[in-house]
Each structure stands twice: as C-alpha cells, then as structure tokens.
Amino acid sequence: MDNISEHRYRNRLNQLMLQAMTLDCNAESDVDRLRQLERLEAVSLTVQQLTEDFKVQLDPDWLESRVRILVVEDDACQRNAVVAGLRTAGLFVAEATDGADAVNYLHRAMSPDVILMDIEMPFCDGIEATTLINHIPMGGRVKMIAVTAKKPEELNLSSFDGYIQKPFQLSQLIGKIREVVEDIDESADELEKRAFAK
C-alpha cells in the first residue's frame, strides 16, 4: 500500500470510527430512529468505500494464483483453526457452517477448487451435501475431501476424491489438498506451485 492509499485508508477508517461513536442503540422516538437510520447509512457508505479501495488494490494475479478452498465444518473452533491455518499457507479460503450452507455458497459465489467436507453435521450432513453439490453445474466437478473422525471402512467414499481422518496436522491436510489439486488442470500447474510455495 503506497503512502497516498494508506493516508486515504486511515482517513476513511477514522471517519468510520467517528460515525460508529454517534450511534445510539436506545432511540425511542421516530425522529431519533430516523437519525439513527441516517447514521447507519453513513457508516454503510464508508464501509462500502473502504471495500472498493481494497478491491482496487487487490492484485487479480494474486487471487488467481491461490487454490480456492471451501471449509465445511459445523464446529466453529475446528473451522476457525483450519481456515486460519490454510490462509497462513497462502490459500484462498471460504467457509460454511454445514452442508446446506455449503450448497447455498456454491449457488451464489465463485466455485472453489476443493471442498473440505465434514461428514457428521446437523441439518444436512456431508454425504447428503456432497450428493447435492455433485448435481450443481459448475463447469467441471469440484474436488471433494471427506474430513471426519470415522474410519474409511465406516463410510461410502465413492463420491469423494480424498479422505482425511480427524485428528490431523495442517501439513497432512495441505498434502491431501495438493494430491487432489494436481488432477484439476495440468495447465494450472504454475499457479498451484505458487499457491503452495509458502
């Protein structure tokens, strides 16, 4: 970030903090609520401007060089740990809280290269979610890795491209991702090397 961009960013951040300080959660009259709404809209506009600033600075080559991972895990602590570890390794990571959330993600966002799918989840488990995802047209099937405490013989893994048993180390998980990513597209070899270089 150059000096001008940093200066603009700090000014907008300061503006956002000052706007947030004026918010009053206990507005009682319609006039007070209307003022609150105006303040919230101002905060929203500032956040939008900050977002646009960062989008302009985002290097598209950097984004394209990252293997995209979707982590599907209902346990927030486990999910956060995996997401943080993969991001530290230089991967582009999104997250979903269960199978239904993963299916919704694929309908509204850029398709990942690999989905790390927990198997035992409430509402929509990993097997059911994988079946649904395999029927979503995505211009080539996304690679699926089953992530579970169950042993492989206890599962039908025919819909998955890989399997890793909990507990696992981050290096094992990244090794498994590398294994399935190598099959995605040979022409993307160089991008994958850059993604895994960290």
PDB file of C-alpha atoms in Angstrom, residues 36-187:
ATOM      1  CA  GLN A  36     -30.082   6.558  13.614  1.00  0.00           C
ATOM      2  CA  LEU A  37     -31.003   5.244  10.183  1.00  0.00           C
ATOM      3  CA  GLU A  38     -29.178   8.161   8.539  1.00  0.00           C
ATOM      4  CA  ARG A  39     -26.109   7.481  10.693  1.00  0.00           C
ATOM      5  CA  LEU A  40     -26.201   3.773   9.853  1.00  0.00           C
ATOM      6  CA  GLU A  41     -26.441   4.612   6.147  1.00  0.00           C
ATOM      7  CA  ALA A  42     -23.386   6.882   6.518  1.00  0.00           C
ATOM      8  CA  VAL A  43     -21.468   4.047   8.234  1.00  0.00           C
ATOM      9  CA  SER A  44     -22.563   1.661   5.479  1.00  0.00           C
ATOM     10  CA  LEU A  45     -21.371   4.082   2.784  1.00  0.00           C
ATOM     11  CA  THR A  46     -17.983   4.444   4.469  1.00  0.00           C
ATOM     12  CA  VAL A  47     -17.615   0.639   4.706  1.00  0.00           C
ATOM     13  CA  GLN A  48     -18.536   0.380   1.025  1.00  0.00           C
ATOM     14  CA  GLN A  49     -15.876   2.976   0.127  1.00  0.00           C
ATOM     15  CA  LEU A  50     -13.269   1.071   2.161  1.00  0.00           C
ATOM     16  CA  THR A  51     -14.285  -2.141   0.399  1.00  0.00           C
ATOM     17  CA  GLU A  52     -13.913  -0.504  -3.014  1.00  0.00           C
ATOM     18  CA  ASP A  53     -10.463   0.829  -2.041  1.00  0.00           C
ATOM     19  CA  PHE A  54      -9.312  -2.682  -1.148  1.00  0.00           C
ATOM     20  CA  LYS A  55     -10.817  -4.185  -4.315  1.00  0.00           C
ATOM     21  CA  VAL A  56      -8.877  -1.691  -6.431  1.00  0.00           C
ATOM     22  CA  GLN A  57      -5.662  -2.664  -4.616  1.00  0.00           C
ATOM     23  CA  LEU A  58      -6.286  -6.421  -4.873  1.00  0.00           C
ATOM     24  CA  ASP A  59      -3.944  -7.924  -7.434  1.00  0.00           C
ATOM     25  CA  PRO A  60      -6.042 -10.200  -9.718  1.00  0.00           C
ATOM     26  CA  ASP A  61      -2.947 -12.329 -10.386  1.00  0.00           C
ATOM     27  CA  TRP A  62      -2.632 -12.922  -6.639  1.00  0.00           C
ATOM     28  CA  LEU A  63      -6.265 -14.048  -6.448  1.00  0.00           C
ATOM     29  CA  GLU A  64      -5.883 -16.335  -9.466  1.00  0.00           C
ATOM     30  CA  SER A  65      -2.677 -17.810  -8.047  1.00  0.00           C
ATOM     31  CA  ARG A  66      -4.446 -19.123  -4.956  1.00  0.00           C
ATOM     32  CA  VAL A  67      -6.068 -22.530  -4.800  1.00  0.00           C
ATOM     33  CA  ARG A  68      -9.628 -21.850  -3.612  1.00  0.00           C
ATOM     34  CA  ILE A  69     -10.831 -23.959  -0.679  1.00  0.00           C
ATOM     35  CA  LEU A  70     -14.280 -24.193   0.934  1.00  0.00           C
ATOM     36  CA  VAL A  71     -14.134 -25.495   4.519  1.00  0.00           C
ATOM     37  CA  VAL A  72     -17.428 -27.078   5.605  1.00  0.00           C
ATOM     38  CA  GLU A  73     -17.445 -27.725   9.357  1.00  0.00           C
ATOM     39  CA  ASP A  74     -20.200 -27.221  11.953  1.00  0.00           C
ATOM     40  CA  ASP A  75     -17.811 -26.911  14.904  1.00  0.00           C
ATOM     41  CA  ALA A  76     -16.767 -23.231  14.963  1.00  0.00           C
ATOM     42  CA  CYS A  77     -13.471 -23.831  16.821  1.00  0.00           C
ATOM     43  CA  GLN A  78     -12.318 -26.516  14.385  1.00  0.00           C
ATOM     44  CA  ARG A  79     -13.496 -24.490  11.380  1.00  0.00           C
ATOM     45  CA  ASN A  80     -11.693 -21.335  12.517  1.00  0.00           C
ATOM     46  CA  ALA A  81      -8.461 -23.252  13.176  1.00  0.00           C
ATOM     47  CA  VAL A  82      -8.489 -24.925   9.746  1.00  0.00           C
ATOM     48  CA  VAL A  83      -9.391 -21.678   7.941  1.00  0.00           C
ATOM     49  CA  ALA A  84      -6.633 -19.737   9.745  1.00  0.00           C
ATOM     50  CA  GLY A  85      -4.047 -22.445   9.022  1.00  0.00           C
ATOM     51  CA  LEU A  86      -4.902 -22.679   5.326  1.00  0.00           C
ATOM     52  CA  ARG A  87      -4.869 -18.904   4.907  1.00  0.00           C
ATOM     53  CA  THR A  88      -1.457 -18.773   6.558  1.00  0.00           C
ATOM     54  CA  ALA A  89      -0.329 -21.348   3.978  1.00  0.00           C
ATOM     55  CA  GLY A  90      -1.367 -18.897   1.241  1.00  0.00           C
ATOM     56  CA  LEU A  91      -4.644 -20.479   0.152  1.00  0.00           C
ATOM     57  CA  PHE A  92      -7.839 -18.569  -0.648  1.00  0.00           C
ATOM     58  CA  VAL A  93     -10.377 -19.915   1.878  1.00  0.00           C
ATOM     59  CA  ALA A  94     -14.135 -19.574   2.316  1.00  0.00           C
ATOM     60  CA  GLU A  95     -16.187 -21.323   4.990  1.00  0.00           C
ATOM     61  CA  ALA A  96     -19.607 -22.886   5.514  1.00  0.00           C
ATOM     62  CA  THR A  97     -21.219 -23.928   8.789  1.00  0.00           C
ATOM     63  CA  ASP A  98     -22.962 -27.073   7.487  1.00  0.00           C
ATOM     64  CA  GLY A  99     -23.911 -28.928   4.305  1.00  0.00           C
ATOM     65  CA  ALA A 100     -26.870 -26.682   3.475  1.00  0.00           C
ATOM     66  CA  ASP A 101     -24.688 -23.588   3.898  1.00  0.00           C
ATOM     67  CA  ALA A 102     -22.109 -25.136   1.526  1.00  0.00           C
ATOM     68  CA  VAL A 103     -24.750 -25.794  -1.145  1.00  0.00           C
ATOM     69  CA  ASN A 104     -26.008 -22.198  -0.795  1.00  0.00           C
ATOM     70  CA  TYR A 105     -22.439 -20.896  -1.071  1.00  0.00           C
ATOM     71  CA  LEU A 106     -21.936 -22.707  -4.386  1.00  0.00           C
ATOM     72  CA  HIS A 107     -25.143 -21.179  -5.772  1.00  0.00           C
ATOM     73  CA  ARG A 108     -24.063 -17.615  -5.009  1.00  0.00           C
ATOM     74  CA  ALA A 109     -20.243 -17.481  -5.146  1.00  0.00           C
ATOM     75  CA  MET A 110     -17.182 -18.462  -7.161  1.00  0.00           C
ATOM     76  CA  SER A 111     -16.710 -22.228  -7.246  1.00  0.00           C
ATOM     77  CA  PRO A 112     -13.844 -23.487  -5.090  1.00  0.00           C
ATOM     78  CA  ASP A 113     -11.216 -25.894  -6.382  1.00  0.00           C
ATOM     79  CA  VAL A 114     -11.542 -28.128  -3.313  1.00  0.00           C
ATOM     80  CA  ILE A 115     -14.219 -28.636  -0.652  1.00  0.00           C
ATOM     81  CA  LEU A 116     -13.154 -29.990   2.743  1.00  0.00           C
ATOM     82  CA  MET A 117     -16.387 -31.671   3.830  1.00  0.00           C
ATOM     83  CA  ASP A 118     -17.067 -32.654   7.419  1.00  0.00           C
ATOM     84  CA  ILE A 119     -19.297 -35.742   7.423  1.00  0.00           C
ATOM     85  CA  GLU A 120     -21.273 -35.632  10.666  1.00  0.00           C
ATOM     86  CA  MET A 121     -23.225 -32.356  10.795  1.00  0.00           C
ATOM     87  CA  PRO A 122     -26.765 -31.444  11.805  1.00  0.00           C
ATOM     88  CA  PHE A 123     -29.408 -30.319   9.263  1.00  0.00           C
ATOM     89  CA  CYS A 124     -27.515 -31.514   6.164  1.00  0.00           C
ATOM     90  CA  ASP A 125     -24.613 -33.926   6.668  1.00  0.00           C
ATOM     91  CA  GLY A 126     -21.543 -34.240   4.467  1.00  0.00           C
ATOM     92  CA  ILE A 127     -22.791 -37.209   2.432  1.00  0.00           C
ATOM     93  CA  GLU A 128     -26.100 -35.505   1.610  1.00  0.00           C
ATOM     94  CA  ALA A 129     -24.380 -32.194   0.828  1.00  0.00           C
ATOM     95  CA  THR A 130     -21.865 -33.914  -1.466  1.00  0.00           C
ATOM     96  CA  THR A 131     -24.699 -35.583  -3.411  1.00  0.00           C
ATOM     97  CA  LEU A 132     -26.418 -32.204  -3.849  1.00  0.00           C
ATOM     98  CA  ILE A 133     -23.171 -30.438  -4.823  1.00  0.00           C
ATOM     99  CA  ASN A 134     -22.365 -33.078  -7.453  1.00  0.00           C
ATOM    100  CA  HIS A 135     -25.629 -32.114  -9.203  1.00  0.00           C
ATOM    101  CA  ILE A 136     -24.831 -28.389  -9.338  1.00  0.00           C
ATOM    102  CA  PRO A 137     -23.444 -27.431 -12.770  1.00  0.00           C
ATOM    103  CA  MET A 138     -20.069 -25.824 -12.065  1.00  0.00           C
ATOM    104  CA  GLY A 139     -18.178 -26.297 -15.324  1.00  0.00           C
ATOM    105  CA  GLY A 140     -16.224 -29.266 -14.019  1.00  0.00           C
ATOM    106  CA  ARG A 141     -16.763 -31.077 -10.753  1.00  0.00           C
ATOM    107  CA  VAL A 142     -15.178 -29.581  -7.673  1.00  0.00           C
ATOM    108  CA  LYS A 143     -12.815 -31.896  -5.791  1.00  0.00           C
ATOM    109  CA  MET A 144     -14.221 -33.208  -2.510  1.00  0.00           C
ATOM    110  CA  ILE A 145     -12.210 -34.338   0.524  1.00  0.00           C
ATOM    111  CA  ALA A 146     -14.068 -36.077   3.351  1.00  0.00           C
ATOM    112  CA  VAL A 147     -12.848 -34.792   6.739  1.00  0.00           C
ATOM    113  CA  THR A 148     -14.141 -36.970   9.559  1.00  0.00           C
ATOM    114  CA  ALA A 149     -13.372 -38.850  12.771  1.00  0.00           C
ATOM    115  CA  LYS A 150     -14.852 -42.008  11.190  1.00  0.00           C
ATOM    116  CA  LYS A 151     -12.644 -44.706   9.702  1.00  0.00           C
ATOM    117  CA  PRO A 152     -12.786 -45.109   5.909  1.00  0.00           C
ATOM    118  CA  GLU A 153     -14.402 -48.560   6.158  1.00  0.00           C
ATOM    119  CA  GLU A 154     -17.333 -46.979   8.016  1.00  0.00           C
ATOM    120  CA  LEU A 155     -18.146 -44.692   5.080  1.00  0.00           C
ATOM    121  CA  ASN A 156     -19.117 -44.819   1.434  1.00  0.00           C
ATOM    122  CA  LEU A 157     -16.365 -42.639  -0.041  1.00  0.00           C
ATOM    123  CA  SER A 158     -17.250 -43.212  -3.712  1.00  0.00           C
ATOM    124  CA  SER A 159     -18.341 -39.563  -4.143  1.00  0.00           C
ATOM    125  CA  PHE A 160     -15.108 -38.191  -2.668  1.00  0.00           C
ATOM    126  CA  ASP A 161     -11.712 -37.540  -4.221  1.00  0.00           C
ATOM    127  CA  GLY A 162      -9.879 -37.858  -0.932  1.00  0.00           C
ATOM    128  CA  TYR A 163     -10.244 -38.633   2.759  1.00  0.00           C
ATOM    129  CA  ILE A 164      -8.520 -37.411   5.908  1.00  0.00           C
ATOM    130  CA  GLN A 165      -9.240 -38.629   9.424  1.00  0.00           C
ATOM    131  CA  LYS A 166      -9.501 -36.366  12.449  1.00  0.00           C
ATOM    132  CA  PRO A 167      -7.342 -35.526  14.297  1.00  0.00           C
ATOM    133  CA  PHE A 168      -4.895 -34.387  11.628  1.00  0.00           C
ATOM    134  CA  GLN A 169      -1.978 -31.981  11.319  1.00  0.00           C
ATOM    135  CA  LEU A 170      -2.165 -28.996   8.998  1.00  0.00           C
ATOM    136  CA  SER A 171       0.728 -30.375   6.930  1.00  0.00           C
ATOM    137  CA  GLN A 172      -1.264 -33.597   6.340  1.00  0.00           C
ATOM    138  CA  LEU A 173      -4.298 -31.601   5.231  1.00  0.00           C
ATOM    139  CA  ILE A 174      -2.265 -29.451   2.838  1.00  0.00           C
ATOM    140  CA  GLY A 175      -0.634 -32.607   1.462  1.00  0.00           C
ATOM    141  CA  LYS A 176      -4.071 -34.097   0.792  1.00  0.00           C
ATOM    142  CA  ILE A 177      -5.249 -30.881  -0.902  1.00  0.00           C
ATOM    143  CA  ARG A 178      -2.121 -30.881  -3.089  1.00  0.00           C
ATOM    144  CA  GLU A 179      -2.859 -34.512  -4.009  1.00  0.00           C
ATOM    145  CA  VAL A 180      -6.334 -33.765  -5.368  1.00  0.00           C
ATOM    146  CA  VAL A 181      -5.471 -30.332  -6.827  1.00  0.00           C
ATOM    147  CA  GLU A 182      -2.807 -31.861  -9.106  1.00  0.00           C
ATOM    148  CA  ASP A 183      -5.652 -33.524 -11.007  1.00  0.00           C
ATOM    149  CA  ILE A 184      -7.689 -30.344 -11.551  1.00  0.00           C
ATOM    150  CA  ASP A 185      -5.917 -28.904 -14.579  1.00  0.00           C
ATOM    151  CA  GLU A 186      -2.389 -29.570 -15.775  1.00  0.00           C
ATOM    152  CA  SER A 187      -2.234 -26.097 -17.363  1.00  0.00           C
TER     153      SER A 187
END
